[in-house]
XYZ file of N, CA, C and O in Angstrom:
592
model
N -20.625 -96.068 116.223
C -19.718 -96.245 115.102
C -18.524 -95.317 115.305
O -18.512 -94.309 116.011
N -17.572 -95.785 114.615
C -16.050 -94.746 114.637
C -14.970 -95.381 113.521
O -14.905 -96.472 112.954
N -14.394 -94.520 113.494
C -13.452 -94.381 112.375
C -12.180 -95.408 112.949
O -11.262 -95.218 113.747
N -12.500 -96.289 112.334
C -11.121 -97.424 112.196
C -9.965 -97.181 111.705
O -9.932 -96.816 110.530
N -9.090 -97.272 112.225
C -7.460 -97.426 111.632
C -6.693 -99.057 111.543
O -6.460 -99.792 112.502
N -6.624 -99.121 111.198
C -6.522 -100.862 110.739
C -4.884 -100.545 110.484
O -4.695 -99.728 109.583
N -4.077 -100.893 110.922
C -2.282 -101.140 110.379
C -2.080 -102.420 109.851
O -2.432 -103.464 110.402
N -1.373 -102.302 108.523
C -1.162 -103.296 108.268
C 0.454 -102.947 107.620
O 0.835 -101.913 107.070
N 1.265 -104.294 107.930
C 2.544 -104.396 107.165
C 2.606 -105.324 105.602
O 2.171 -106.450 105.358
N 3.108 -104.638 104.984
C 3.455 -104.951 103.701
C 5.130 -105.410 103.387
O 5.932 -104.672 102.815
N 5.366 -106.470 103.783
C 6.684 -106.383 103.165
C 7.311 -105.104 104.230
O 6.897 -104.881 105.368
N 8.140 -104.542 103.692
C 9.556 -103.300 104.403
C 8.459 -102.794 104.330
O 8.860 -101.883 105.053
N 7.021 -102.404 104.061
C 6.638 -101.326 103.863
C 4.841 -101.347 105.283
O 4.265 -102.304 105.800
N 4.638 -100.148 105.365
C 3.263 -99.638 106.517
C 2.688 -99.228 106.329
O 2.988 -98.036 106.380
N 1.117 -99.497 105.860
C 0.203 -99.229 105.582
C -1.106 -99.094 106.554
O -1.444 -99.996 107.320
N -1.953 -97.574 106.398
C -3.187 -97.712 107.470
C -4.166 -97.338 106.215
O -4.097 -96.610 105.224
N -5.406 -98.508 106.976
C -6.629 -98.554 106.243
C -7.701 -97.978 107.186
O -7.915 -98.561 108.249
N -8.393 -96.860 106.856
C -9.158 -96.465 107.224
C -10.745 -96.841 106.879
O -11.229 -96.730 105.753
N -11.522 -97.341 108.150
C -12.998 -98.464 107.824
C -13.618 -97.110 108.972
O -13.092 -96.286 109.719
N -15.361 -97.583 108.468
C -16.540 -97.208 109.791
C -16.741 -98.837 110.271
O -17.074 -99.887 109.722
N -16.380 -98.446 111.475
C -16.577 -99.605 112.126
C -17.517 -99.551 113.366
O -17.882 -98.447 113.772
N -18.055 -101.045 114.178
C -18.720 -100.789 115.243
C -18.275 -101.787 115.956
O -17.664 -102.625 115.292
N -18.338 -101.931 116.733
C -18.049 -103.316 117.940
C -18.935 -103.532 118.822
O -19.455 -102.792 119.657
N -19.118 -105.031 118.472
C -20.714 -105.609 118.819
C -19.653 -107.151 119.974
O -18.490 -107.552 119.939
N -20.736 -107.486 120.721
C -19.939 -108.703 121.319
C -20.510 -109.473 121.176
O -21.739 -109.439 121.241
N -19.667 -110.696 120.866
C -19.494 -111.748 120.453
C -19.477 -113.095 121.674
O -18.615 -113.158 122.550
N -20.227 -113.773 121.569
C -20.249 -114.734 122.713
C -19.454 -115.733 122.501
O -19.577 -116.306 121.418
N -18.555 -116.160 123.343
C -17.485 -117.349 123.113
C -17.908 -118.326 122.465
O -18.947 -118.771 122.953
N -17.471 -118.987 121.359
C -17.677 -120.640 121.137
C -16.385 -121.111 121.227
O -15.320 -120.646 120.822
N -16.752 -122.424 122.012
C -15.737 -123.042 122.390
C -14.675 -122.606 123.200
O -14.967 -122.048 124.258
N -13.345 -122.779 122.857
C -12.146 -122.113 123.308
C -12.340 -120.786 123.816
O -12.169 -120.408 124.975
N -12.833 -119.910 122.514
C -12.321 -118.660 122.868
C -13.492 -118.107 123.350
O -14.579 -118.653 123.164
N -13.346 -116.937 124.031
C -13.895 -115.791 125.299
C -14.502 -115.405 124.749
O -14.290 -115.637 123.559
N -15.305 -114.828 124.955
C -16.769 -113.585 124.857
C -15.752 -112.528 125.475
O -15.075 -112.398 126.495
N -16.086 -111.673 123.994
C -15.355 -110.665 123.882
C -16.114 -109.481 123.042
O -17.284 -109.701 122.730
N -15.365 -107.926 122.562
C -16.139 -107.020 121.620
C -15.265 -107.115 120.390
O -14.049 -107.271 120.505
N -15.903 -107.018 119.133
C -15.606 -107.148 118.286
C -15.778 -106.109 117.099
O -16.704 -105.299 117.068
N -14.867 -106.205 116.195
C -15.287 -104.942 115.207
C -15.878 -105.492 114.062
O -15.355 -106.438 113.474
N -16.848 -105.013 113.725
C -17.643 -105.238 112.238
C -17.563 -103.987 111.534
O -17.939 -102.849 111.818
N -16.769 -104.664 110.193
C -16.108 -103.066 109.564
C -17.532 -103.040 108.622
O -17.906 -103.918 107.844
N -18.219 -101.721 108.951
C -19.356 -101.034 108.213
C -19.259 -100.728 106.524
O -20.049 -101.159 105.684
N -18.274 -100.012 106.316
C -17.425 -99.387 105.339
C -15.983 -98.755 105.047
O -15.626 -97.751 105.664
N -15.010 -99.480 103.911
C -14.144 -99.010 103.907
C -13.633 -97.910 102.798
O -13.908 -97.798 101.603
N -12.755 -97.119 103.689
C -12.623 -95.728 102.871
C -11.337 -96.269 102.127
O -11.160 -95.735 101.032
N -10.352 -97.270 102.516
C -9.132 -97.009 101.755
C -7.864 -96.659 102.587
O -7.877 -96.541 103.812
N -6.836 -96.516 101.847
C -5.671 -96.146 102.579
C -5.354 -95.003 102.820
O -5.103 -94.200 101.921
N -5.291 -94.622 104.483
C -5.252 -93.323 104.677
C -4.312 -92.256 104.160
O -4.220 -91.106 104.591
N -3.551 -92.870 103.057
C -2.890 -91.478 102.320
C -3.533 -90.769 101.529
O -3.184 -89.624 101.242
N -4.921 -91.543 100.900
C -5.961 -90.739 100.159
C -7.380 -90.413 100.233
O -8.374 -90.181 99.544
N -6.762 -90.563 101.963
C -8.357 -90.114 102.510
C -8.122 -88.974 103.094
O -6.996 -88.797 103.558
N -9.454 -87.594 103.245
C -9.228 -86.724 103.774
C -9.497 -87.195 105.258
O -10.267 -88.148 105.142
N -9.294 -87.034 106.283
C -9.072 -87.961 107.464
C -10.685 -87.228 108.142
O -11.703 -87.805 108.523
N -10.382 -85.904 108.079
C -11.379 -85.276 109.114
C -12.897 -85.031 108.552
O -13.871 -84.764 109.256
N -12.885 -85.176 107.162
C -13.892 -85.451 106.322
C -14.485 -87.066 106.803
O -15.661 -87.337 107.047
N -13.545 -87.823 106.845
C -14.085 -89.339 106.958
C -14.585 -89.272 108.068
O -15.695 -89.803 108.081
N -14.165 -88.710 109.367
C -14.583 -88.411 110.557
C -15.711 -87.919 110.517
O -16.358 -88.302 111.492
N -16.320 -87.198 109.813
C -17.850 -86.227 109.857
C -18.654 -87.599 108.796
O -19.712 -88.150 109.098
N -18.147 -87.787 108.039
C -18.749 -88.837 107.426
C -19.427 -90.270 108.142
O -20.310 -91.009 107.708
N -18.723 -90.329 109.272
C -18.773 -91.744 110.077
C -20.292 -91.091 111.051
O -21.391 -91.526 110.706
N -20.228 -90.244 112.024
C -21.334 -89.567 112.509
C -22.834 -89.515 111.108
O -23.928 -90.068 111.217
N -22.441 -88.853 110.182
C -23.345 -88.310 109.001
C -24.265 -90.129 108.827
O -25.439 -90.499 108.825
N -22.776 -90.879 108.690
C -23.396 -92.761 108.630
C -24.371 -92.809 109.522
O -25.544 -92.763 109.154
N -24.015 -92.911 110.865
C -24.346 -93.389 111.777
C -26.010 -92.898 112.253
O -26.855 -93.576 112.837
N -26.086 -91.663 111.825
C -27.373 -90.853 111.521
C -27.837 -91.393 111.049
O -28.794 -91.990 111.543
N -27.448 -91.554 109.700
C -28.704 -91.847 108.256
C -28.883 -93.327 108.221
O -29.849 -93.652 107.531
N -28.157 -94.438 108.829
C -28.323 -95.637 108.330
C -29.306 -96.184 108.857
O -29.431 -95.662 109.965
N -30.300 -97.154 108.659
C -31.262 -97.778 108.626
C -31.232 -98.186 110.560
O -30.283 -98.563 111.247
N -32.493 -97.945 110.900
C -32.705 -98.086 112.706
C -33.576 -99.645 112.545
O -34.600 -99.800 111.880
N -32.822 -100.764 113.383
C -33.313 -101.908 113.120
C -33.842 -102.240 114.558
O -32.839 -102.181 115.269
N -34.819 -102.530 115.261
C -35.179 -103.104 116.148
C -34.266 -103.885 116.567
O -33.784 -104.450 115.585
N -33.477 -104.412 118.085
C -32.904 -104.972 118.590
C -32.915 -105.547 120.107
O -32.706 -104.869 121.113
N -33.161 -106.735 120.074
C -33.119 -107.139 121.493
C -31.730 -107.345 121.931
O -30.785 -107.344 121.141
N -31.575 -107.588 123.674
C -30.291 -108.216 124.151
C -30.181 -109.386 123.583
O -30.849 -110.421 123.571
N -28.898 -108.903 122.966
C -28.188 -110.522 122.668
C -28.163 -110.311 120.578
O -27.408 -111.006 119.897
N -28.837 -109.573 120.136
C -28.803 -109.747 118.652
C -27.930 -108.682 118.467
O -27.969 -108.589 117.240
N -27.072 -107.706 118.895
C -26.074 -106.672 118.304
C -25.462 -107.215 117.038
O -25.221 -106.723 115.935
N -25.322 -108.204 117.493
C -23.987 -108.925 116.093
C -25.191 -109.096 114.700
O -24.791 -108.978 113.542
N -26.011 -109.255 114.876
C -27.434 -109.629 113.460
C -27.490 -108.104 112.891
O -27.244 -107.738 111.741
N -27.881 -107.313 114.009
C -28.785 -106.356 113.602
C -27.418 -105.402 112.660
O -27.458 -104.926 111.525
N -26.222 -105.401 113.759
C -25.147 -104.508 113.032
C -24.787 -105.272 111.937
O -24.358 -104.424 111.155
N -24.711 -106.153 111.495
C -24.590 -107.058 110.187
C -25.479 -106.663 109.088
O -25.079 -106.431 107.947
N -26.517 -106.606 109.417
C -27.476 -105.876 108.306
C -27.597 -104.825 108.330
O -28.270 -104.497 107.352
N -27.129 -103.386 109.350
C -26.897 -102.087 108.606
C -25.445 -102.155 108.220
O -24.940 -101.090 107.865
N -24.783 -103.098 108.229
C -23.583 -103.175 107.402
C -23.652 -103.457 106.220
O -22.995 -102.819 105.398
N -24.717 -104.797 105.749
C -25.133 -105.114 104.738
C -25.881 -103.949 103.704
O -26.201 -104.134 102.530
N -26.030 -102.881 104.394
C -27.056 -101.901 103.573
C -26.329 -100.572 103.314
O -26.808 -99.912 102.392
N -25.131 -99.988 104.029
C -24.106 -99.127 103.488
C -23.228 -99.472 103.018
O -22.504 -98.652 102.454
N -22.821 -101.153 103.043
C -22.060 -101.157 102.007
C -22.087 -101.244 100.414
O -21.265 -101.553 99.551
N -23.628 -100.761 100.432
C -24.039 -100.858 99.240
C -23.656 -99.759 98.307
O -23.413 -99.837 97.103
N -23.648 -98.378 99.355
C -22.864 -96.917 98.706
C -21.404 -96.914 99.177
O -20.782 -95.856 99.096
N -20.773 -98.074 99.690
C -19.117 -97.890 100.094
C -18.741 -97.058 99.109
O -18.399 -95.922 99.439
N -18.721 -97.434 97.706
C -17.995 -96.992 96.643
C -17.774 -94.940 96.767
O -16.796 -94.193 96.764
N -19.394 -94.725 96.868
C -19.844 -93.352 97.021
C -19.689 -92.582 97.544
O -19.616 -91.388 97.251
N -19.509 -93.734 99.503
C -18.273 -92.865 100.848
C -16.928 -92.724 100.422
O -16.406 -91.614 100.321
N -16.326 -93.799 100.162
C -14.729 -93.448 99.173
C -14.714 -92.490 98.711
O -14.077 -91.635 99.327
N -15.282 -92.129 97.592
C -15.544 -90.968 96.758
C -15.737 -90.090 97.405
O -14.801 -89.308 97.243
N -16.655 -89.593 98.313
C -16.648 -88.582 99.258
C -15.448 -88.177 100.325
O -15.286 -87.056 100.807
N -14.730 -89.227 100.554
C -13.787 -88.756 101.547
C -12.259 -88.819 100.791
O -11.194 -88.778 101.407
N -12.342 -88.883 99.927
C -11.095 -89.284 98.935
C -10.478 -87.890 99.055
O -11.268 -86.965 99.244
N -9.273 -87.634 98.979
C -8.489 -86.611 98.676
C -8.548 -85.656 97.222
O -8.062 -84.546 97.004
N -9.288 -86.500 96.401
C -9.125 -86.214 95.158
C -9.931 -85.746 94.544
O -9.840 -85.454 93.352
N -10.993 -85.571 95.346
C -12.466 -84.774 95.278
C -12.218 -83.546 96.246
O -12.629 -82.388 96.173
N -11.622 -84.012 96.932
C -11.286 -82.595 97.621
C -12.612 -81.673 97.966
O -12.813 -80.478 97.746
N -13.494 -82.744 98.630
C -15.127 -81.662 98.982
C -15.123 -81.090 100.386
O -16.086 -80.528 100.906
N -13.814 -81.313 101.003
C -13.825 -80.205 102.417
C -13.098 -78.869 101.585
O -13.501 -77.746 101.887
N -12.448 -78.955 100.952
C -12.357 -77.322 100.565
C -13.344 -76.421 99.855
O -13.333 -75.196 99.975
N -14.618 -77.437 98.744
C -15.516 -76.945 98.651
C -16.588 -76.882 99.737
O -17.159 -75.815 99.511
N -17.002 -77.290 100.494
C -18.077 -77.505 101.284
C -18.432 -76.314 102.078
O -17.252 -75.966 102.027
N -18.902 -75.507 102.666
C -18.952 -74.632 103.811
C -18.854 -75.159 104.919
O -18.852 -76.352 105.225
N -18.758 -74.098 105.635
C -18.105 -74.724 107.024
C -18.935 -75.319 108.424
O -20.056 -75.253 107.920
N -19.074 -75.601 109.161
C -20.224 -76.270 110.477
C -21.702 -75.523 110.335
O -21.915 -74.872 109.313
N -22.247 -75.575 110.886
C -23.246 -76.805 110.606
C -23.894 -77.411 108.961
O -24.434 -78.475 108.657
N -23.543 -76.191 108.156
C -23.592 -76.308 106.776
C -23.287 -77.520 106.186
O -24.048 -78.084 105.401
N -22.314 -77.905 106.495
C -21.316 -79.198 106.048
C -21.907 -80.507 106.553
O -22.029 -81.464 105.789
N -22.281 -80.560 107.846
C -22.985 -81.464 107.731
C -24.528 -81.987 107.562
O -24.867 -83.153 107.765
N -25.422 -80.912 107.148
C -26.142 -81.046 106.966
C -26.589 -81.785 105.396
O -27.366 -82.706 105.141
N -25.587 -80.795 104.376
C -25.193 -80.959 103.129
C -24.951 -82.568 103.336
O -25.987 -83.230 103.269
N -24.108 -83.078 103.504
C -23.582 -84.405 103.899
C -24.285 -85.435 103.876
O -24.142 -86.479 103.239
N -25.494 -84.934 105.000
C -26.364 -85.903 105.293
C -27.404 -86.023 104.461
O -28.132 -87.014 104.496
N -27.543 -85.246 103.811
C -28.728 -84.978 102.541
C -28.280 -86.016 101.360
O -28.915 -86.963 100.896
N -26.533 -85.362 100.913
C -26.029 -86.347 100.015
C -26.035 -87.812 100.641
O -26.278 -88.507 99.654
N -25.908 -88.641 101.697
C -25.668 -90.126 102.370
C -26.825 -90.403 102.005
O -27.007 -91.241 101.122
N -27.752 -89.815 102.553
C -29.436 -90.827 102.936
C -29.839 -90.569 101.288
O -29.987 -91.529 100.532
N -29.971 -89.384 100.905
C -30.273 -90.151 99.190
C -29.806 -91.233 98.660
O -30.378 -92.120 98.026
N -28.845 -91.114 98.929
C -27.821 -92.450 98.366
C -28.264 -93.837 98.652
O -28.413 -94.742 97.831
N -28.515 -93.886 100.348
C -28.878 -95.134 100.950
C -30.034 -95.171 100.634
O -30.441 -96.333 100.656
N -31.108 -94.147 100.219
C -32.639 -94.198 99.863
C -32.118 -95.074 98.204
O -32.736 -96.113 97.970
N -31.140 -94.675 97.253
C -31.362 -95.110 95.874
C -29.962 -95.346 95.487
O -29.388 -94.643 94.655
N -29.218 -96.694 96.310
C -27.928 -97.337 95.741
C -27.784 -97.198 94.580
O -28.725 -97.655 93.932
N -26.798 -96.643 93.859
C -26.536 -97.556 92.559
C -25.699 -98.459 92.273
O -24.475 -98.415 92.397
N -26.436 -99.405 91.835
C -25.214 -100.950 92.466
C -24.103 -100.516 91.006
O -24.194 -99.743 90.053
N -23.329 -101.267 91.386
C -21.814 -101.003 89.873
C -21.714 -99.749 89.034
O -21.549 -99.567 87.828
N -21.904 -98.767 90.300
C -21.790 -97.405 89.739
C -20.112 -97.090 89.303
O -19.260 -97.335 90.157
N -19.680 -96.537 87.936
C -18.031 -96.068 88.706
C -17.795 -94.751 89.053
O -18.671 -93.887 89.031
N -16.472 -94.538 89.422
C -16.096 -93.230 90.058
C -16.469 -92.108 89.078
O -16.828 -91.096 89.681
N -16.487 -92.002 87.813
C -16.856 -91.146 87.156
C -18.295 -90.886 87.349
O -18.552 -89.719 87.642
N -19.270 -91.676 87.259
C -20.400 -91.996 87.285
C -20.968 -91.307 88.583
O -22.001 -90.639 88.632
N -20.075 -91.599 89.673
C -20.598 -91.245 90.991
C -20.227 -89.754 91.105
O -21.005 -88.900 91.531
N -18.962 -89.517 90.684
C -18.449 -87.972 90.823
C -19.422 -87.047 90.180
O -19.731 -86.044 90.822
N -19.961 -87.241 88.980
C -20.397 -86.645 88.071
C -22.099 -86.066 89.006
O -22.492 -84.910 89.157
N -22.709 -87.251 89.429
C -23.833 -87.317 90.538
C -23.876 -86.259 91.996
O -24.871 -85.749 92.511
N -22.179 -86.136 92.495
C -22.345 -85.608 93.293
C -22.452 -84.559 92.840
O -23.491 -83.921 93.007
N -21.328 -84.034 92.078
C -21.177 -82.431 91.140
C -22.365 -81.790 90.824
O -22.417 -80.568 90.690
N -23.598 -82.731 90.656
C -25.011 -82.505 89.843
C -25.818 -81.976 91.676
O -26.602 -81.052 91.895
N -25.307 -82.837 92.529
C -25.963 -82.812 93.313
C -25.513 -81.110 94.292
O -26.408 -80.476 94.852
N -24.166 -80.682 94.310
C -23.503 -79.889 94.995
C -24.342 -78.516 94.407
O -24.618 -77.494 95.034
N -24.667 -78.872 92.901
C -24.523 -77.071 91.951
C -23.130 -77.153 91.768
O -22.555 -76.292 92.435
N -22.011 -78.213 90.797
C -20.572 -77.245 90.503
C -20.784 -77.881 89.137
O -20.010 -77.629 88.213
């Protein structure tokens, strides 16, 4: 997995979306080639309100905690589809975590601390989604969860 930058144009205007992504290959049908492909895992949003290097420790912290699916040659594209299907269940919660506006790399301590913390907060999460949680709802959870 790795941290996607996605560009997109808007009108006069340039926008980057930052996703966890993976690239699985894809076998030609028809016309087109067998090639690698990206299957976006989770998206954080537009990188003006993401902390960038937070999302970066976050994508590893994913890639750890998410569900280990048995895989033969030839099923990459299934198997990464369904641990896609299963973190995007806390997308809302990674947003929230890497958002600028939580600002949890200035609280956090620093290596190895940080990510350990991290990974404790992800896999609970992925252990107990809360489906149509909102940002208050979720902030309030982590705050409970940090001690602030």
């Amino acid at each position: 997995m790795y941290l996607r930058r996605n560009k997109v144009r808007c009108g006069e205007t340039r926008r980057t979306y930052l996703s966890i992504a993976h690239n699985v290959w894809w076998s030609g049908d028809g016309t087109r080639k067998a090639q690698s492909r990206p299957i976006v895992v989770a998206s954080f949003g537009v990188e003006d309100n993401v902390d960038v290097d937070l999302a970066r420790e976050l994508v590893s912290v994913v890639e750890k905690c998410a569900p280990k699916y048995p895989a033969r040659r030839g099923e990459g594209k299934a198997v990464t589809m369904r641990v896609a299907q299963e973190v995007r269940k806390i997308e809302p919660f990674l947003k929230l975590l890497a958002s600028r506006k939580l600002g949890l790399s200035r609280i956090l301590p620093p290596h190895p601390e940080r990510g350990q913390i991290l990974e404790t907060l992800v896999s609970n999460q992925l252990a107990e989604p809360e489906q149509g949680a909102r940002e208050d709802q979720i902030l309030a959870n982590v705050r409970q969860r940090l001690g602030l």
